[in-house]
């Protein structure tokens, strides 16, 4: 299995290469880009144990000088303190403007390594090598990088497009089941916002919570269709001035839940799943889409083994307060991405606090 999807951004265009066994070709793939010889591989302890040696061997074989920086595992470490440590490694290994930071890991690694690359020496190369389903279909594509602020997720960041996204589906064999399910939340999102055909394909599957239940052709379809959807949207709106905001479907309330629970109760995909349930409920309340579509989305989320209720003990007023720090707030109004039909969503700032309270109250 190999496919190449182009993210068309003029001089900043790049390829998403999906290739089984692609990690062995990492050095060759980067070598073809004619970048500098110094490389810093940023990963976390768990991923590096599985794939660090293979990645470094491939890079060294292609003639790169390779150093590594290992992050602790977890969203709670996606902070300015963690970023400072990457800078220390960049300085120690004398990274230059032609050098490259390689993000080998999931969304946290990709966000932090990408932001470090965006800001070190005012911007050096970054290559994304995602190792989780969530990072493959979403976080590694589109150039969003950043770290969390104690008051909100990803409030500190920059747009910095990668030179390449290399996806090797083979690495998903070591992905913990909970992380696979988290990735499925983003896949379902693409079905709702962009690709009704993908949504229908997911509906045909009996189970989406473990890869062993997937039909043989499902994973390649999930990867190619999700990546194509993200590439299409980003190519039309790189800096989220309009259309790209639809990629945040489920994320508005999802991010708030992650934030108020200290990034320790739900992971990102679980937060998005709960956020999609809430967004769907808001759309039904506002008469924007019907209860049958709401039911179909809910069934897919449950089939993927994802949560559909708020974590216990959560204060709805605290969620409402946190929504005000969301990056999509304009003129003090929270903008929601709400579905109108399978494959189509709209952006609105006309969701009142009372309607949010009503919907979230039912999800307790």
Coordinates of C-alpha atoms in Angstrom, one line a residue:
X1 CA 0.0 0.0 0.0
X2 CA 1.4 3.3 -1.1
X3 CA -0.3 6.6 -2.0
X4 CA 0.7 10.2 -2.1
X5 CA -1.6 13.1 -1.4
X6 CA -0.5 16.7 -2.2
X7 CA -1.2 19.6 0.1
X8 CA -1.3 22.4 -2.3
X9 CA -0.1 25.6 -0.7
X10 CA 2.0 27.2 -3.5
X11 CA 5.7 27.5 -2.4
X12 CA 4.8 25.7 0.9
X13 CA 3.2 22.7 -0.8
X14 CA 4.2 19.2 0.5
X15 CA 3.3 15.5 0.1
X16 CA 1.6 13.2 2.5
X17 CA 3.1 9.8 1.7
X18 CA 1.2 6.8 3.0
X19 CA 3.4 3.7 2.7
X20 CA 3.6 0.4 4.5
X21 CA 7.1 0.0 5.7
X22 CA 7.7 3.7 5.1
X23 CA 9.7 4.2 8.3
X24 CA 12.5 2.2 6.7
X25 CA 12.6 4.8 3.9
X26 CA 12.6 7.9 6.1
X27 CA 16.2 8.8 5.3
X28 CA 15.6 8.4 1.5
X29 CA 12.4 10.4 1.6
X30 CA 14.0 13.3 3.5
X31 CA 17.1 13.1 1.4
X32 CA 15.1 13.7 -1.7
X33 CA 14.1 17.1 -0.3
X34 CA 17.7 18.4 -0.3
X35 CA 17.6 19.6 3.3
X36 CA 20.6 20.1 5.6
X37 CA 22.4 17.2 7.1
X38 CA 21.7 17.9 10.8
X39 CA 18.5 16.3 12.1
X40 CA 16.9 16.2 15.6
X41 CA 14.4 13.4 16.2
X42 CA 11.8 14.4 18.8
X43 CA 9.8 11.5 20.2
X44 CA 8.4 10.2 23.5
X45 CA 9.7 7.4 25.6
X46 CA 7.2 4.8 24.5
X47 CA 7.4 5.5 20.7
X48 CA 11.1 5.9 20.7
X49 CA 11.5 2.4 22.4
X50 CA 9.5 0.9 19.5
X51 CA 10.6 2.9 16.5
X52 CA 13.5 5.2 17.4
X53 CA 16.3 2.8 16.4
X54 CA 14.6 2.1 13.0
X55 CA 14.1 5.8 12.2
X56 CA 17.7 6.7 13.2
X57 CA 19.2 3.8 11.2
X58 CA 17.3 4.9 8.1
X59 CA 18.5 8.5 8.6
X60 CA 22.1 7.6 9.2
X61 CA 22.1 5.3 6.2
X62 CA 21.1 8.3 4.1
X63 CA 24.0 10.3 5.5
X64 CA 22.3 12.5 8.1
X65 CA 23.9 13.5 11.4
X66 CA 21.2 12.4 13.9
X67 CA 20.5 13.5 17.5
X68 CA 17.4 12.8 19.5
X69 CA 15.2 14.4 22.2
X70 CA 12.8 12.3 24.3
X71 CA 9.7 13.8 25.8
X72 CA 7.6 12.3 28.6
X73 CA 4.3 10.8 27.6
X74 CA 1.1 12.8 28.1
X75 CA -0.8 16.0 27.1
X76 CA 0.0 17.5 30.5
X77 CA 3.7 17.9 29.4
X78 CA 2.7 19.9 26.3
X79 CA 3.9 23.1 27.9
X80 CA 6.4 25.9 27.5
X81 CA 8.7 24.1 29.9
X82 CA 8.7 21.0 27.7
X83 CA 9.3 23.3 24.7
X84 CA 12.3 24.9 26.4
X85 CA 13.9 21.5 26.7
X86 CA 13.6 20.9 23.0
X87 CA 15.3 24.3 22.4
X88 CA 18.1 23.2 24.8
X89 CA 18.7 20.1 22.6
X90 CA 18.6 22.2 19.4
X91 CA 21.3 24.4 20.9
X92 CA 23.4 21.5 22.2
X93 CA 23.4 19.8 18.8
X94 CA 24.0 23.1 16.9
X95 CA 20.9 22.9 14.7
X96 CA 21.2 25.4 11.8
X97 CA 18.6 27.1 9.6
X98 CA 19.0 24.2 7.1
X99 CA 18.5 21.6 9.8
X100 CA 15.3 19.5 10.3
X101 CA 13.3 18.5 13.4
X102 CA 11.6 15.2 12.9
X103 CA 8.4 14.6 14.9
X104 CA 8.2 10.9 15.5
X105 CA 5.1 10.3 17.6
X106 CA 1.5 11.2 18.1
X107 CA -0.2 14.6 18.3
X108 CA 1.6 15.9 21.4
X109 CA 5.0 15.2 19.9
X110 CA 3.9 16.6 16.5
X111 CA 2.6 19.8 18.0
X112 CA 5.6 20.4 20.2
X113 CA 8.2 19.5 17.7
X114 CA 6.4 21.5 15.0
X115 CA 6.3 24.6 17.3
X116 CA 10.0 24.2 18.2
X117 CA 10.8 24.1 14.5
X118 CA 8.6 27.1 13.8
X119 CA 10.4 29.2 16.4
X120 CA 14.0 28.0 16.5
X121 CA 16.2 30.4 14.5
X122 CA 12.9 31.9 13.4
X123 CA 11.9 28.7 11.6
X124 CA 13.6 25.5 10.5
X125 CA 12.4 22.5 8.6
X126 CA 10.0 20.0 10.2
X127 CA 9.0 16.5 9.0
X128 CA 6.0 14.8 10.6
X129 CA 6.2 11.0 11.1
X130 CA 2.9 10.3 12.9
X131 CA 2.6 7.1 14.9
X132 CA -1.0 7.3 16.1
X133 CA -4.1 7.1 14.0
X134 CA -5.2 10.6 15.4
X135 CA -1.9 12.1 14.3
X136 CA -2.0 10.4 10.9
X137 CA -5.4 11.6 9.9
X138 CA -5.3 15.0 11.6
X139 CA -2.6 16.5 13.8
X140 CA 0.4 15.9 11.5
X141 CA -1.3 17.7 8.5
X142 CA -1.9 21.4 8.0
X143 CA 0.9 23.1 10.0
X144 CA -0.9 23.8 13.2
X145 CA 1.7 23.6 16.0
X146 CA 1.7 24.7 19.7
X147 CA 1.6 24.1 23.4
X148 CA -1.1 24.4 26.0
X149 CA -1.6 27.3 28.5
X150 CA -3.0 26.4 31.9
X151 CA -6.2 28.2 30.9
X152 CA -6.7 26.5 27.6
X153 CA -5.5 24.1 24.9
X154 CA -3.1 25.1 22.2
X155 CA -3.4 28.8 23.0
X156 CA 0.3 29.3 22.3
X157 CA 1.3 28.3 18.8
X158 CA 2.1 29.0 15.2
X159 CA 1.3 27.8 11.7
X160 CA 4.4 26.0 10.3
X161 CA 3.9 23.6 7.4
X162 CA 6.0 20.4 7.4
X163 CA 8.2 19.6 4.4
X164 CA 6.8 16.1 4.4
X165 CA 4.3 13.9 6.2
X166 CA 5.3 10.3 6.2
X167 CA 2.7 7.8 7.3
X168 CA 3.6 4.1 7.9
X169 CA 0.4 2.2 8.8
X170 CA 2.6 -0.7 10.1
X171 CA 3.3 1.3 13.3
X172 CA -0.3 1.2 14.3
X173 CA 0.2 -2.5 15.2
X174 CA 1.7 -1.3 18.5
X175 CA -0.9 1.4 19.1
X176 CA -2.9 0.9 22.4
X177 CA -6.6 0.3 21.8
X178 CA -7.6 3.5 23.6
X179 CA -5.4 5.5 21.2
X180 CA -6.9 3.8 18.2
X181 CA -10.4 4.7 19.4
X182 CA -9.2 8.3 19.9
X183 CA -8.1 8.4 16.3
X184 CA -11.5 7.1 15.2
X185 CA -13.1 10.2 16.6
X186 CA -11.3 12.3 14.0
X187 CA -12.2 9.9 11.3
X188 CA -15.9 10.1 12.1
X189 CA -15.5 13.9 12.2
X190 CA -14.3 13.9 8.5
X191 CA -17.4 11.8 7.6
X192 CA -19.7 14.4 9.2
X193 CA -18.0 17.5 7.9
X194 CA -16.8 16.6 4.5
X195 CA -17.2 13.0 3.2
X196 CA -20.7 11.3 3.4
X197 CA -19.2 8.3 1.5
X198 CA -16.7 7.8 4.3
X199 CA -19.5 8.1 6.9
X200 CA -21.5 5.4 5.1
X201 CA -18.5 3.1 4.8
X202 CA -18.0 3.3 8.6
X203 CA -21.6 2.6 9.2
X204 CA -21.2 -0.8 7.3
X205 CA -18.7 -2.0 9.8
X206 CA -19.9 -4.0 12.9
X207 CA -17.1 -2.7 15.1
X208 CA -14.7 0.2 15.0
X209 CA -13.1 -0.1 18.4
X210 CA -10.3 -2.5 17.5
X211 CA -8.3 -2.8 14.3
X212 CA -8.8 -6.6 14.2
X213 CA -12.5 -6.1 13.4
X214 CA -11.7 -3.8 10.4
X215 CA -12.4 -5.3 6.9
X216 CA -9.1 -5.6 5.0
X217 CA -9.7 -2.5 2.9
X218 CA -10.9 -0.2 5.7
X219 CA -7.6 1.1 7.1
X220 CA -6.3 2.2 3.7
X221 CA -9.6 3.9 3.0
X222 CA -9.7 5.6 6.4
X223 CA -6.1 6.9 6.0
X224 CA -6.5 8.1 2.3
X225 CA -9.9 9.6 2.7
X226 CA -9.2 11.4 6.0
X227 CA -5.9 12.7 4.8
X228 CA -7.5 13.9 1.5
X229 CA -10.2 15.7 3.4
X230 CA -7.7 17.5 5.6
X231 CA -5.5 18.3 2.6
X232 CA -8.6 19.7 0.6
X233 CA -9.6 22.0 3.5
X234 CA -6.1 23.2 4.3
X235 CA -5.3 23.9 0.7
X236 CA -8.4 26.1 0.5
X237 CA -7.7 27.9 3.8
X238 CA -4.3 27.5 5.3
X239 CA -4.6 30.0 8.2
X240 CA -8.2 29.2 9.3
X241 CA -9.7 32.5 8.1
X242 CA -12.9 30.7 7.1
X243 CA -13.4 27.2 5.8
X244 CA -10.7 25.5 7.9
X245 CA -12.6 26.2 11.1
X246 CA -14.9 23.3 10.1
X247 CA -12.0 21.0 11.1
X248 CA -12.8 22.0 14.7
X249 CA -16.1 20.1 14.7
X250 CA -16.5 18.6 18.1
X251 CA -13.4 20.4 19.3
X252 CA -15.0 23.5 20.9
X253 CA -16.6 21.7 23.8
X254 CA -14.1 18.9 23.5
X255 CA -11.1 21.2 24.2
X256 CA -13.0 22.8 27.1
X257 CA -13.6 19.4 28.7
X258 CA -9.9 18.5 28.3
X259 CA -8.9 21.8 29.9
X260 CA -11.2 21.7 32.9
X261 CA -10.2 18.1 33.7
X262 CA -6.5 19.0 33.5
X263 CA -5.8 16.8 30.5
X264 CA -5.9 13.8 32.7
X265 CA -9.4 12.4 32.5
X266 CA -10.1 12.2 28.7
X267 CA -7.7 12.1 25.9
X268 CA -8.1 14.4 22.8
X269 CA -10.1 11.9 20.8
X270 CA -12.5 11.2 23.7
X271 CA -13.0 14.9 24.2
X272 CA -13.8 15.4 20.5
X273 CA -16.3 12.5 20.6
X274 CA -18.1 14.1 23.5
X275 CA -17.9 17.4 21.7
X276 CA -19.4 15.9 18.6
X277 CA -22.3 14.5 20.6
X278 CA -22.9 18.0 22.1
X279 CA -22.6 19.8 18.7
X280 CA -25.1 17.4 17.2
X281 CA -27.5 18.0 20.2
X282 CA -27.1 21.7 19.7
X283 CA -27.9 21.4 16.0
X284 CA -31.0 19.4 16.7
X285 CA -32.1 22.0 19.3
X286 CA -31.6 24.8 16.8
X287 CA -33.5 22.9 14.1
X288 CA -30.4 22.7 11.9
X289 CA -30.4 18.9 11.4
X290 CA -32.7 16.1 12.3
X291 CA -32.8 13.5 15.1
X292 CA -32.2 10.7 12.6
X293 CA -28.8 12.2 11.6
X294 CA -28.1 12.7 15.3
X295 CA -28.9 9.0 16.0
X296 CA -26.6 7.9 13.1
X297 CA -23.7 9.9 14.4
X298 CA -24.2 8.7 18.0
X299 CA -24.3 5.0 16.7
X300 CA -20.9 5.5 15.0
X301 CA -19.3 7.1 18.1
X302 CA -20.6 4.2 20.2
X303 CA -19.4 1.6 17.7
X304 CA -15.9 3.1 18.0
X305 CA -16.0 2.6 21.8
X306 CA -15.9 6.3 22.5
X307 CA -17.6 8.2 25.4
X308 CA -20.9 10.0 24.7
X309 CA -21.4 11.5 28.2
X310 CA -19.7 14.2 30.2
X311 CA -17.1 13.0 32.7
X312 CA -18.7 12.6 36.1
X313 CA -18.6 15.6 38.4
X314 CA -18.0 18.1 35.7
X315 CA -19.3 21.6 36.3
X316 CA -21.2 22.9 33.3
X317 CA -20.6 26.5 34.3
X318 CA -16.9 25.9 34.3
X319 CA -17.2 24.5 30.7
X320 CA -19.1 27.7 29.7
X321 CA -16.4 29.9 31.2
X322 CA -13.6 27.9 29.5
X323 CA -15.4 28.3 26.1
X324 CA -14.7 32.0 26.3
X325 CA -10.9 31.3 25.9
X326 CA -11.4 29.2 22.8
X327 CA -9.3 30.4 19.8
X328 CA -12.5 30.6 17.6
X329 CA -14.1 33.3 19.8
X330 CA -14.8 36.5 17.9
X331 CA -16.3 39.7 19.4
X332 CA -16.7 37.6 22.7
X333 CA -19.0 35.2 20.8
X334 CA -18.1 31.5 20.7
X335 CA -18.3 30.1 17.2
X336 CA -19.6 26.6 16.9
X337 CA -19.3 24.2 14.0
X338 CA -22.7 22.5 13.7
X339 CA -23.9 19.8 11.2
X340 CA -26.7 20.4 8.8
X341 CA -26.5 17.0 6.9
X342 CA -24.0 14.2 6.8
X343 CA -21.0 15.6 5.0
X344 CA -22.0 19.3 5.5
X345 CA -21.5 21.6 8.5
X346 CA -21.9 25.3 9.1
X347 CA -20.2 27.9 11.4
X348 CA -22.4 29.9 13.7
X349 CA -22.0 32.2 16.7
X350 CA -25.8 32.1 17.5
X351 CA -25.6 29.4 20.2
X352 CA -26.8 30.8 23.5
X353 CA -25.5 29.8 26.9
X354 CA -28.9 28.5 27.8
X355 CA -29.0 26.1 24.9
X356 CA -25.5 24.8 25.7
X357 CA -26.6 24.3 29.3
X358 CA -29.7 22.3 28.1
X359 CA -27.7 20.0 25.9
X360 CA -24.8 19.4 28.3
X361 CA -27.3 18.9 31.1
X362 CA -28.7 15.9 29.2
X363 CA -25.2 14.5 28.7
X364 CA -24.3 14.3 32.4

